[in-house]
Short mmCIF file of C-alpha atoms and ligand atoms in Angstrom, two decimals:
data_model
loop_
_atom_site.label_atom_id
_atom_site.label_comp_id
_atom_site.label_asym_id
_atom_site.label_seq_id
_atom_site.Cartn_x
_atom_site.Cartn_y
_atom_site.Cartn_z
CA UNK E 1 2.54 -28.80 -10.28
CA UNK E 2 -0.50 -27.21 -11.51
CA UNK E 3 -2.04 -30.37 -12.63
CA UNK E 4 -0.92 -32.71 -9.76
CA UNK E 5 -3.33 -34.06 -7.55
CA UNK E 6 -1.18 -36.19 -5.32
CA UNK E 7 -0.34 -33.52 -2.86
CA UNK E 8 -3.93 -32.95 -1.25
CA UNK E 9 -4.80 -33.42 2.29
CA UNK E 10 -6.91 -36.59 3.62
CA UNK E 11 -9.58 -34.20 4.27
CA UNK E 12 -10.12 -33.46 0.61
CA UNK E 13 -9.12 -36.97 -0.40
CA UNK E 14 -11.89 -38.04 1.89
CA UNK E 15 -14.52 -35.18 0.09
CA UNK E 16 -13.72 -36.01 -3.38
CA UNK E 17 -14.88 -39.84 -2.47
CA UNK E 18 -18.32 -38.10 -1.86
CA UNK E 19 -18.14 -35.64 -4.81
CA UNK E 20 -20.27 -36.27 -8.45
CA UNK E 21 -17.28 -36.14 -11.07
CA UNK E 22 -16.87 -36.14 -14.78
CA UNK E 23 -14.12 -36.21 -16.78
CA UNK E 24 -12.01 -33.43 -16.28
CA UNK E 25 -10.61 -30.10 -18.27
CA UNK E 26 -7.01 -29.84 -16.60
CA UNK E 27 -7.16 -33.33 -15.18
CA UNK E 28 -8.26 -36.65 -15.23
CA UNK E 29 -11.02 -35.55 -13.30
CA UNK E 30 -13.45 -32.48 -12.49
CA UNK E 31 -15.57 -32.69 -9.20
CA UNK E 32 -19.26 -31.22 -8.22
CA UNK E 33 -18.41 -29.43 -5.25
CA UNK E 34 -21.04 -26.64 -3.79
CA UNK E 35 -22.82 -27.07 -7.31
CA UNK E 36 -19.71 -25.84 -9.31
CA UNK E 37 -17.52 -28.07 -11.11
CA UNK E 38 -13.63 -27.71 -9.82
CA UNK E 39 -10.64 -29.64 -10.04
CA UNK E 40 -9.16 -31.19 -6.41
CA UNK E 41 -6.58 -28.89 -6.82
CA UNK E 42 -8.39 -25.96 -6.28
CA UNK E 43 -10.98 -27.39 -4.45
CA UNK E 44 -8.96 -27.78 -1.63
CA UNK E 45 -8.16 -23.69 -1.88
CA UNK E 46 -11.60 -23.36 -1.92
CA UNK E 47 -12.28 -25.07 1.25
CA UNK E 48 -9.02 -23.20 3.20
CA UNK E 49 -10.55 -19.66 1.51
CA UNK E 50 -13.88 -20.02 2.75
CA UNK E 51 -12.32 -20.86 6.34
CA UNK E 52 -10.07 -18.66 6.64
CA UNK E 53 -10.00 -15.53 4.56
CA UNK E 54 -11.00 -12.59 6.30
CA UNK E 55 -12.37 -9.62 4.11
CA UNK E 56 -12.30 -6.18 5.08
CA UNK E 57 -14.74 -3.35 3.85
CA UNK E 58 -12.27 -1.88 1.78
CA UNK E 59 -11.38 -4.58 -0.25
CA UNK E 60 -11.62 -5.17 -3.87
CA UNK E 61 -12.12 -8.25 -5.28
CA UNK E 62 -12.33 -9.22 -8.91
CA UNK E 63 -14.33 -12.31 -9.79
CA UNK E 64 -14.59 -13.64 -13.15
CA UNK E 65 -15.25 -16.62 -14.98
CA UNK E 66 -12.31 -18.33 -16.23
CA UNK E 67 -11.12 -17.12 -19.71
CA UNK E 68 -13.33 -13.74 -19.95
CA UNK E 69 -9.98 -11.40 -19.79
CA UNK E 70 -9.35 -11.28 -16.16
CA UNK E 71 -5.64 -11.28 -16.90
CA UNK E 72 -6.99 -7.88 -18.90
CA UNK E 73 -9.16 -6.13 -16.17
CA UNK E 74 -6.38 -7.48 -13.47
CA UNK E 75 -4.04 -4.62 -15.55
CA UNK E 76 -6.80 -1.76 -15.35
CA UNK E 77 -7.91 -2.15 -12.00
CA UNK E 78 -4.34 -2.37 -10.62
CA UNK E 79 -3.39 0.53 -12.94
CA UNK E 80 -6.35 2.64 -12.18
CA UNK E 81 -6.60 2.02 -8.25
CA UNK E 82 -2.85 2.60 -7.73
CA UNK E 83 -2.52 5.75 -10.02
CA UNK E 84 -1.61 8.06 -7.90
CA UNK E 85 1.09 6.04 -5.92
CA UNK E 86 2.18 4.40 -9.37
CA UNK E 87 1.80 7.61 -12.11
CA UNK E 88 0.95 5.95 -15.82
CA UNK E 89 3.54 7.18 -17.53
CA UNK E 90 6.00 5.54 -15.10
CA UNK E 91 8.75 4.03 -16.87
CA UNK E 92 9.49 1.35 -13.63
CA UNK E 93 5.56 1.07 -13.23
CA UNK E 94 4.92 -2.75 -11.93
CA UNK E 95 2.67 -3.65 -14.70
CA UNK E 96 5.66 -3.46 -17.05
CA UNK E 97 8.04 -5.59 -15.20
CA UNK E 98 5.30 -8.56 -13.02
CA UNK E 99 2.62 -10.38 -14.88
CA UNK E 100 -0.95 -9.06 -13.85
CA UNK E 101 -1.24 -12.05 -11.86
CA UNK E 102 1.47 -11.29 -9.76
CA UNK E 103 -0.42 -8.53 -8.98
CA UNK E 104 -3.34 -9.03 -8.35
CA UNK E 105 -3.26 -12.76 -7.04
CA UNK E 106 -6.19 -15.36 -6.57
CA UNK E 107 -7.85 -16.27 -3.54
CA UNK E 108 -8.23 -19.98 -3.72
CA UNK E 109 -5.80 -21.12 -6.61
CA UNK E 110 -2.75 -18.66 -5.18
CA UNK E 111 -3.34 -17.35 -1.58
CA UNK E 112 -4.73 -20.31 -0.48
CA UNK E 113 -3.66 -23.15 -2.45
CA UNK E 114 -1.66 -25.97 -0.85
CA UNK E 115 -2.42 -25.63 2.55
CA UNK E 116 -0.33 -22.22 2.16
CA UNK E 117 -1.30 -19.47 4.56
CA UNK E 118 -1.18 -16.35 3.48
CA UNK E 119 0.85 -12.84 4.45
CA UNK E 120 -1.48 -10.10 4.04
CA UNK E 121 1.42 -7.79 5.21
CA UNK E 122 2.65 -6.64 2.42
CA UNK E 123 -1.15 -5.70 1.10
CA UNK E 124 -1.49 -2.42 0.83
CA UNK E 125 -5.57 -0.65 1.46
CA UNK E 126 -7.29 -1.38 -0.47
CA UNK E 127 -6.28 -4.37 -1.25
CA UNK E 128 -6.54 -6.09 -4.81
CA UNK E 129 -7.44 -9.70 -5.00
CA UNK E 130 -9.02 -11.86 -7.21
CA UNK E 131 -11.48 -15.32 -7.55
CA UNK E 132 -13.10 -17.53 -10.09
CA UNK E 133 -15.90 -18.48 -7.45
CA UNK E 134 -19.75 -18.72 -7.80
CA UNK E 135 -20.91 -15.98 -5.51
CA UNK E 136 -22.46 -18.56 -3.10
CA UNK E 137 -19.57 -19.91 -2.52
CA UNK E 138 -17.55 -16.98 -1.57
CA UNK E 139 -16.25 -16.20 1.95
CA UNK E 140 -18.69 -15.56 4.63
CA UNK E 141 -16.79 -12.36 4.96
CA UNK E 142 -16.80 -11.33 1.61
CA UNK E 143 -20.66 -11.07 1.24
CA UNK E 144 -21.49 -9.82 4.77
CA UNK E 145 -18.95 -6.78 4.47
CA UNK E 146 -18.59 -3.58 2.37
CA UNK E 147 -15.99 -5.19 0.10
CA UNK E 148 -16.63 -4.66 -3.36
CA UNK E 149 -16.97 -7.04 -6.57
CA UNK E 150 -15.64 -6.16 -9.53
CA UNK E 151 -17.21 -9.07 -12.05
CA UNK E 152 -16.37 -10.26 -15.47
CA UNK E 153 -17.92 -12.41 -18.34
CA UNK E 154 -17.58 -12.98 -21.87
CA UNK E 155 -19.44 -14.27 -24.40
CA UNK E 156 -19.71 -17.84 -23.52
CA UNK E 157 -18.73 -19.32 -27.40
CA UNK E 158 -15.40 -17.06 -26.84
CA UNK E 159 -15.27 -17.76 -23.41
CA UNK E 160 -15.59 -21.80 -24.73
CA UNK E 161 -12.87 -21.70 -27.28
CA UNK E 162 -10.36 -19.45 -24.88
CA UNK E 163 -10.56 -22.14 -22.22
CA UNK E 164 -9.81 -24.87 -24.80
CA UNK E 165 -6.67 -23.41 -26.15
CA UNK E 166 -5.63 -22.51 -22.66
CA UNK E 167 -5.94 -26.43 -21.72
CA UNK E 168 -4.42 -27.74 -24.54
CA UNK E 169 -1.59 -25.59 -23.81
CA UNK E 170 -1.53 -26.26 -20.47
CA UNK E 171 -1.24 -30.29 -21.34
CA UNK E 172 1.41 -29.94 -24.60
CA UNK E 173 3.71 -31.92 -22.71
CA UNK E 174 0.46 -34.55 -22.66
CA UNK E 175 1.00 -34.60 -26.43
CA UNK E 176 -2.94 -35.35 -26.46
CA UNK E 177 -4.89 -32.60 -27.08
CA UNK E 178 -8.70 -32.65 -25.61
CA UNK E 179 -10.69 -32.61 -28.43
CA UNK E 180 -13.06 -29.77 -28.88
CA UNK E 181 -16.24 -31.83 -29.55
CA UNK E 182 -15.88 -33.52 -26.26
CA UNK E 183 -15.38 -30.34 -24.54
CA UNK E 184 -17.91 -28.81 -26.03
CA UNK E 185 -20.31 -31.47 -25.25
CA UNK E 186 -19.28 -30.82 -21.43
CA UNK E 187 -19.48 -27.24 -21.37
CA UNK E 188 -23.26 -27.32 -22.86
CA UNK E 189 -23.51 -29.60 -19.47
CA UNK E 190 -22.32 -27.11 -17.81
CA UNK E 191 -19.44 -29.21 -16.69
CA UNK E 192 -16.47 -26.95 -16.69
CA UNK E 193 -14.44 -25.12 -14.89
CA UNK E 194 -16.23 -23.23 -12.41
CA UNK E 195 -19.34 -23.59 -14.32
CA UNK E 196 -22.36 -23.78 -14.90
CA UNK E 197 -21.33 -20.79 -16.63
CA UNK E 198 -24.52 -19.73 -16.80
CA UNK E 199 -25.14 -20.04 -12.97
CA UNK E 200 -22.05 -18.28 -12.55
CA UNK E 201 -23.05 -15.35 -14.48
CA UNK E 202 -26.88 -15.32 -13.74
CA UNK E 203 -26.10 -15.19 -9.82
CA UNK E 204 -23.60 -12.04 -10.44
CA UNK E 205 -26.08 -10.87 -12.70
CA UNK E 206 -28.58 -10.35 -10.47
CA UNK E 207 -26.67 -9.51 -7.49
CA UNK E 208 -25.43 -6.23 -9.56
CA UNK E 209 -28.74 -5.39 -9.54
CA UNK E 210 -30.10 -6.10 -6.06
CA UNK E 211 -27.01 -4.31 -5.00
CA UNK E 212 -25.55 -1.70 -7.34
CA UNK E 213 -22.77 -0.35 -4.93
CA UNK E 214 -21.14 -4.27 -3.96
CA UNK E 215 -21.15 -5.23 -7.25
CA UNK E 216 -20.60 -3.94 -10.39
CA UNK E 217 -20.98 -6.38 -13.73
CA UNK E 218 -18.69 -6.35 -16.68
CA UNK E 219 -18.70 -8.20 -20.04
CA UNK E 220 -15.63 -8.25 -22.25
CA UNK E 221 -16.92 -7.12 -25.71
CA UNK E 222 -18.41 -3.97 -23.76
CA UNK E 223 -14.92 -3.03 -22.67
CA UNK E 224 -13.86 -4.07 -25.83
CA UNK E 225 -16.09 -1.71 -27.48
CA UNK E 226 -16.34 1.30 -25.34
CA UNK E 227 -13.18 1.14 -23.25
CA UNK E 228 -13.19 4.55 -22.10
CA UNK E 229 -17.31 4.57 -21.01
CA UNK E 230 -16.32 1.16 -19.02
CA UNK E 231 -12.85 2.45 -17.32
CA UNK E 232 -14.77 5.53 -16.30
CA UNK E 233 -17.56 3.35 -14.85
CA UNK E 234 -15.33 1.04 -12.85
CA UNK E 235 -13.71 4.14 -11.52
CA UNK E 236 -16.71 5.57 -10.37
CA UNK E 237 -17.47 2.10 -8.99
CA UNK E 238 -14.57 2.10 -6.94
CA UNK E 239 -15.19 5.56 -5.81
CA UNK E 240 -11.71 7.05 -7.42
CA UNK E 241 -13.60 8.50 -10.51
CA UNK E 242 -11.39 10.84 -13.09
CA UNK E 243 -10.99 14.30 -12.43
CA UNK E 244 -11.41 16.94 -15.24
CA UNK E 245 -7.73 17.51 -14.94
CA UNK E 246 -7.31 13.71 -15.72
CA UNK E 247 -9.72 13.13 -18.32
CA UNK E 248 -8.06 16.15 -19.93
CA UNK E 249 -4.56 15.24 -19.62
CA UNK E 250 -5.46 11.79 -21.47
CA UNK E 251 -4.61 9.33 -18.36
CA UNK E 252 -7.62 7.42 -19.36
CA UNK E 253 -6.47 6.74 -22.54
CA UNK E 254 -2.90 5.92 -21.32
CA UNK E 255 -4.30 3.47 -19.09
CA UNK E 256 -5.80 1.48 -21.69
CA UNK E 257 -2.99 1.93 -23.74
CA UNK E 258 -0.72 0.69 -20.89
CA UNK E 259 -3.13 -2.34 -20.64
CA UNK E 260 -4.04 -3.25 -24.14
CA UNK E 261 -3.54 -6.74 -25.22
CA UNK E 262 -0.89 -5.31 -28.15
CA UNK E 263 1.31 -3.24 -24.87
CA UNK E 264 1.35 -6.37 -22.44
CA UNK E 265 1.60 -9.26 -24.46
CA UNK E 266 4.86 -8.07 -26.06
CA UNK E 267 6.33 -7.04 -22.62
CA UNK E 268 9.65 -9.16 -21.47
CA UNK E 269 8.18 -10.36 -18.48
CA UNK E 270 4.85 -12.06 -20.40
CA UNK E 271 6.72 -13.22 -23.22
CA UNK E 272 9.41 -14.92 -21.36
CA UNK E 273 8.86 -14.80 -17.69
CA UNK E 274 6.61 -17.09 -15.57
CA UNK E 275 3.71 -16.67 -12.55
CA UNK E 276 5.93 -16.39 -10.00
CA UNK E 277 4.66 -19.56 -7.99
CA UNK E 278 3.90 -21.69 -10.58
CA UNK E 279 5.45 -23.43 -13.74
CA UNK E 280 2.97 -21.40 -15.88
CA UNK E 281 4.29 -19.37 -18.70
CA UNK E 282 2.57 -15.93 -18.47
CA UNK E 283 2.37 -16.01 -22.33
CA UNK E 284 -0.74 -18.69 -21.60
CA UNK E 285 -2.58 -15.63 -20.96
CA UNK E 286 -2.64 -13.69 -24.15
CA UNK E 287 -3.31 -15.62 -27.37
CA UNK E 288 -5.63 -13.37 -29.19
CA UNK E 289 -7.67 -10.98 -27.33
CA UNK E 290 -10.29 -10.57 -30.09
CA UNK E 291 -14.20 -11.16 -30.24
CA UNK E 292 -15.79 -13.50 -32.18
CA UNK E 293 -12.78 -15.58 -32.49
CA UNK E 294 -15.08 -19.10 -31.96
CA UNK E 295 -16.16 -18.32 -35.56
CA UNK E 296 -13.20 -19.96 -36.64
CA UNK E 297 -14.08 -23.14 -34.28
CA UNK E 298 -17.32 -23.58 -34.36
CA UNK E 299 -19.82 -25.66 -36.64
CA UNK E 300 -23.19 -24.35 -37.19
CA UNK E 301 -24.47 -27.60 -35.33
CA UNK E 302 -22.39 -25.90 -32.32
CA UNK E 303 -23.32 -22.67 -32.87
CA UNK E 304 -26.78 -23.72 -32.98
CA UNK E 305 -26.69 -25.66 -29.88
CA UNK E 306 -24.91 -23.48 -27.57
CA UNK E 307 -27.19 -20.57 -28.64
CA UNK E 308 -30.37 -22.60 -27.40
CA UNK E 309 -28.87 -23.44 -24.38
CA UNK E 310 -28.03 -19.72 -23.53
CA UNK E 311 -31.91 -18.85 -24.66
CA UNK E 312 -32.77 -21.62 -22.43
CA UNK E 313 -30.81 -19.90 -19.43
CA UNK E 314 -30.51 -16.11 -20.00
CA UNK E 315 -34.08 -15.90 -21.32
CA UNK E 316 -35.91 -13.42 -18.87
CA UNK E 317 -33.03 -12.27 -17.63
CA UNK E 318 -32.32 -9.21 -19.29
CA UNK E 319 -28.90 -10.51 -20.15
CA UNK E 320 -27.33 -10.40 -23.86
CA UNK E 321 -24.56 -12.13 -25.55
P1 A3P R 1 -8.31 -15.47 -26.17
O1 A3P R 1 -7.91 -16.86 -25.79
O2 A3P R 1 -9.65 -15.41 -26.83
O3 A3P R 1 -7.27 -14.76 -26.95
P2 A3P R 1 -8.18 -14.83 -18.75
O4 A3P R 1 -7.29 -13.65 -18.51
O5 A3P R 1 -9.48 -14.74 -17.99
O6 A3P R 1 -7.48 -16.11 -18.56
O7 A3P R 1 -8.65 -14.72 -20.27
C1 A3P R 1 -7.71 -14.86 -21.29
C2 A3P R 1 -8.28 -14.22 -22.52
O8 A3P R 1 -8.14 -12.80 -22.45
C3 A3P R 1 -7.51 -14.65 -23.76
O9 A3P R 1 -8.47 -14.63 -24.82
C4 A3P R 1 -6.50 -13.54 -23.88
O10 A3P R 1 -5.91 -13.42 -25.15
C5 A3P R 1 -7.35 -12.33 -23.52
N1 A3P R 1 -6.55 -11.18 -23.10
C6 A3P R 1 -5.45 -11.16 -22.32
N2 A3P R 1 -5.01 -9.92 -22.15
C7 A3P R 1 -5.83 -9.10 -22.84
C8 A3P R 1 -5.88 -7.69 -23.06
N3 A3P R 1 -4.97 -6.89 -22.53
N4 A3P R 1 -6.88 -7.20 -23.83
C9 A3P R 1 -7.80 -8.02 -24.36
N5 A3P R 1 -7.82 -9.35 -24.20
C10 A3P R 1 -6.84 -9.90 -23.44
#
């Protein structure tokens, strides 16, 4: 179901006629809609999102590009922001029985995909959701209220190779596997997923800085490296920081314990269990969890080409991967 496309409305039938499109990640085809590359699919959430979603100013919304661990922070900002109505050391806590993105579910490729319409009722304030979209394209509500944005990226060669496991395992029952120089050729486009990736990240980027309080910017490798600096950070962020009593009784470092790519890949529910709308095996979303992991990919041609195509973007920018 994931991959079909033969369920969209004439509306977005009719807009895809109109679209630029390239050969596709997931599917046969990816389309240019808004200047980010999308599959119809989602494309069609898109649309019903940015007509209908109404955000309030106490929302919190992670956005992220695809593949940069957003299964990961999904699992610490549920943990953190429901702490005190779900204690850590919970033994029935629902991280350890529902898949992260059961949890915290996505706007336009969940809520809103189908034609669905969503029930907000059983959101409790605030409430957690989650997007892969460019911030131009978000909800009208989104930017003009207090809601907050909680944004992640990853280094884009990790980010690369990620996303072409995650396809390939997506299409196994394709028994053709995509491969990677042809991807990787389209990514240096900037044709995939989402992307530009680098006009996904630059706009965040600078956003963060224009406006410190609506959205705060996180890379992988830096919570990968200092997890407890970047919990503490998000927490503040969210304005639930860590009280002395907390820091001393160690909940930070339960939290990332509870979250940590070791505790929830080998959990029941990701090993065996499913998203709970779709045919996707929640095991799709942990394969490694390690930086650096494209040096096992990647030729020095493509090393050498991807890293002047990120000087060619990021330079000036004061960004670093
Ligand atoms: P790899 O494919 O490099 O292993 P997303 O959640 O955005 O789809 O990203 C998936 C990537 O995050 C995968 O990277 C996955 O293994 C990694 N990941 C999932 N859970 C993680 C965790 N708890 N800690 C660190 N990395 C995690």
């Amino acid at each position: 179901k994931y991959l079909q496309e033969d369920e969209l409305s004439d509306e977005c039938k009719k807009l895809l006629l109109t679209l630029p499109k390239e050969r596709g990640w997931f599917v046969s085809h990816i389309y240019n809609y808004q200047g980010f590359w999308a599959i119809p699919r989602v494309i069609q959430g898109v649309i019903a999102c940015q007509q209908q979603f109404q955000a309030q100013d106490s929302d919190i919304i992670l956005v992220t590009t695809p593949k940069s661990g957003t299964t990961w922070l999904k699992s610490l900002l549920f943990v953190l922001v429901n702490r005190m109505k779900y204690p850590v050391i919970e033994q029935n806590h629902p991280l350890l029985v529902k898949n992260p993105h059961d949890l915290i579910p996505f706007l336009e490729i969940r809520l809103y995909v189908d034609g669905l319409v969503p029930n907000f009722a059983s959101f409790t304030s605030p409430r957690l959701l989650s997007t892969h979209l460019p911030f131009a394209s978000l909800p009208k509500s989104v930017q003009d209220s207090k809601t907050k944005l909680v944004y992640l990226c990853r280094n884009p060669k990790d980010t690369f190779i990620s996303m072409w496991h995650f396809i390939n395992n997506l299409r196994l029952h394709h028994k053709d596997i995509h491969p990677i120089e042809e991807k990787f050729e389209s990514f240096c486009k900037g044709v995939s997923p989402y992307g530009p990736f680098w006009n996904h990240v630059l706009d965040y980027w600078k956003q963060s800085i224009e406006k410190p309080n609506k959205v705060l910017f996180l890379m992988y490798e830096e919570i990968k490296v200092q997890p407890k600096l970047q919990l503490k950070r998000l927490a503040e962020f969210l304005e639930c920081p860590f009280s002395i009593e907390e820091e001393n009784c160690g909940v930070i470092d339960e939290i990332l314990r509870m979250c940590s790519f070791e505790n929830l890949s080998n959990l029941e529910v990701n090993t065996n269990g499913k998203l709970s709308t779709e045919e996707l095996e929640n095991k799709a979303f942990f394969r490694k969890g390690e930086i650096g992991d494209w040096k096992n990919y990647f030729t020095t041609e493509m090393s050498e080409k991807l890293n002047y195509v990120i000087e060619q973007k990021f330079q000036g920018s004061g960004l670093r991967f």
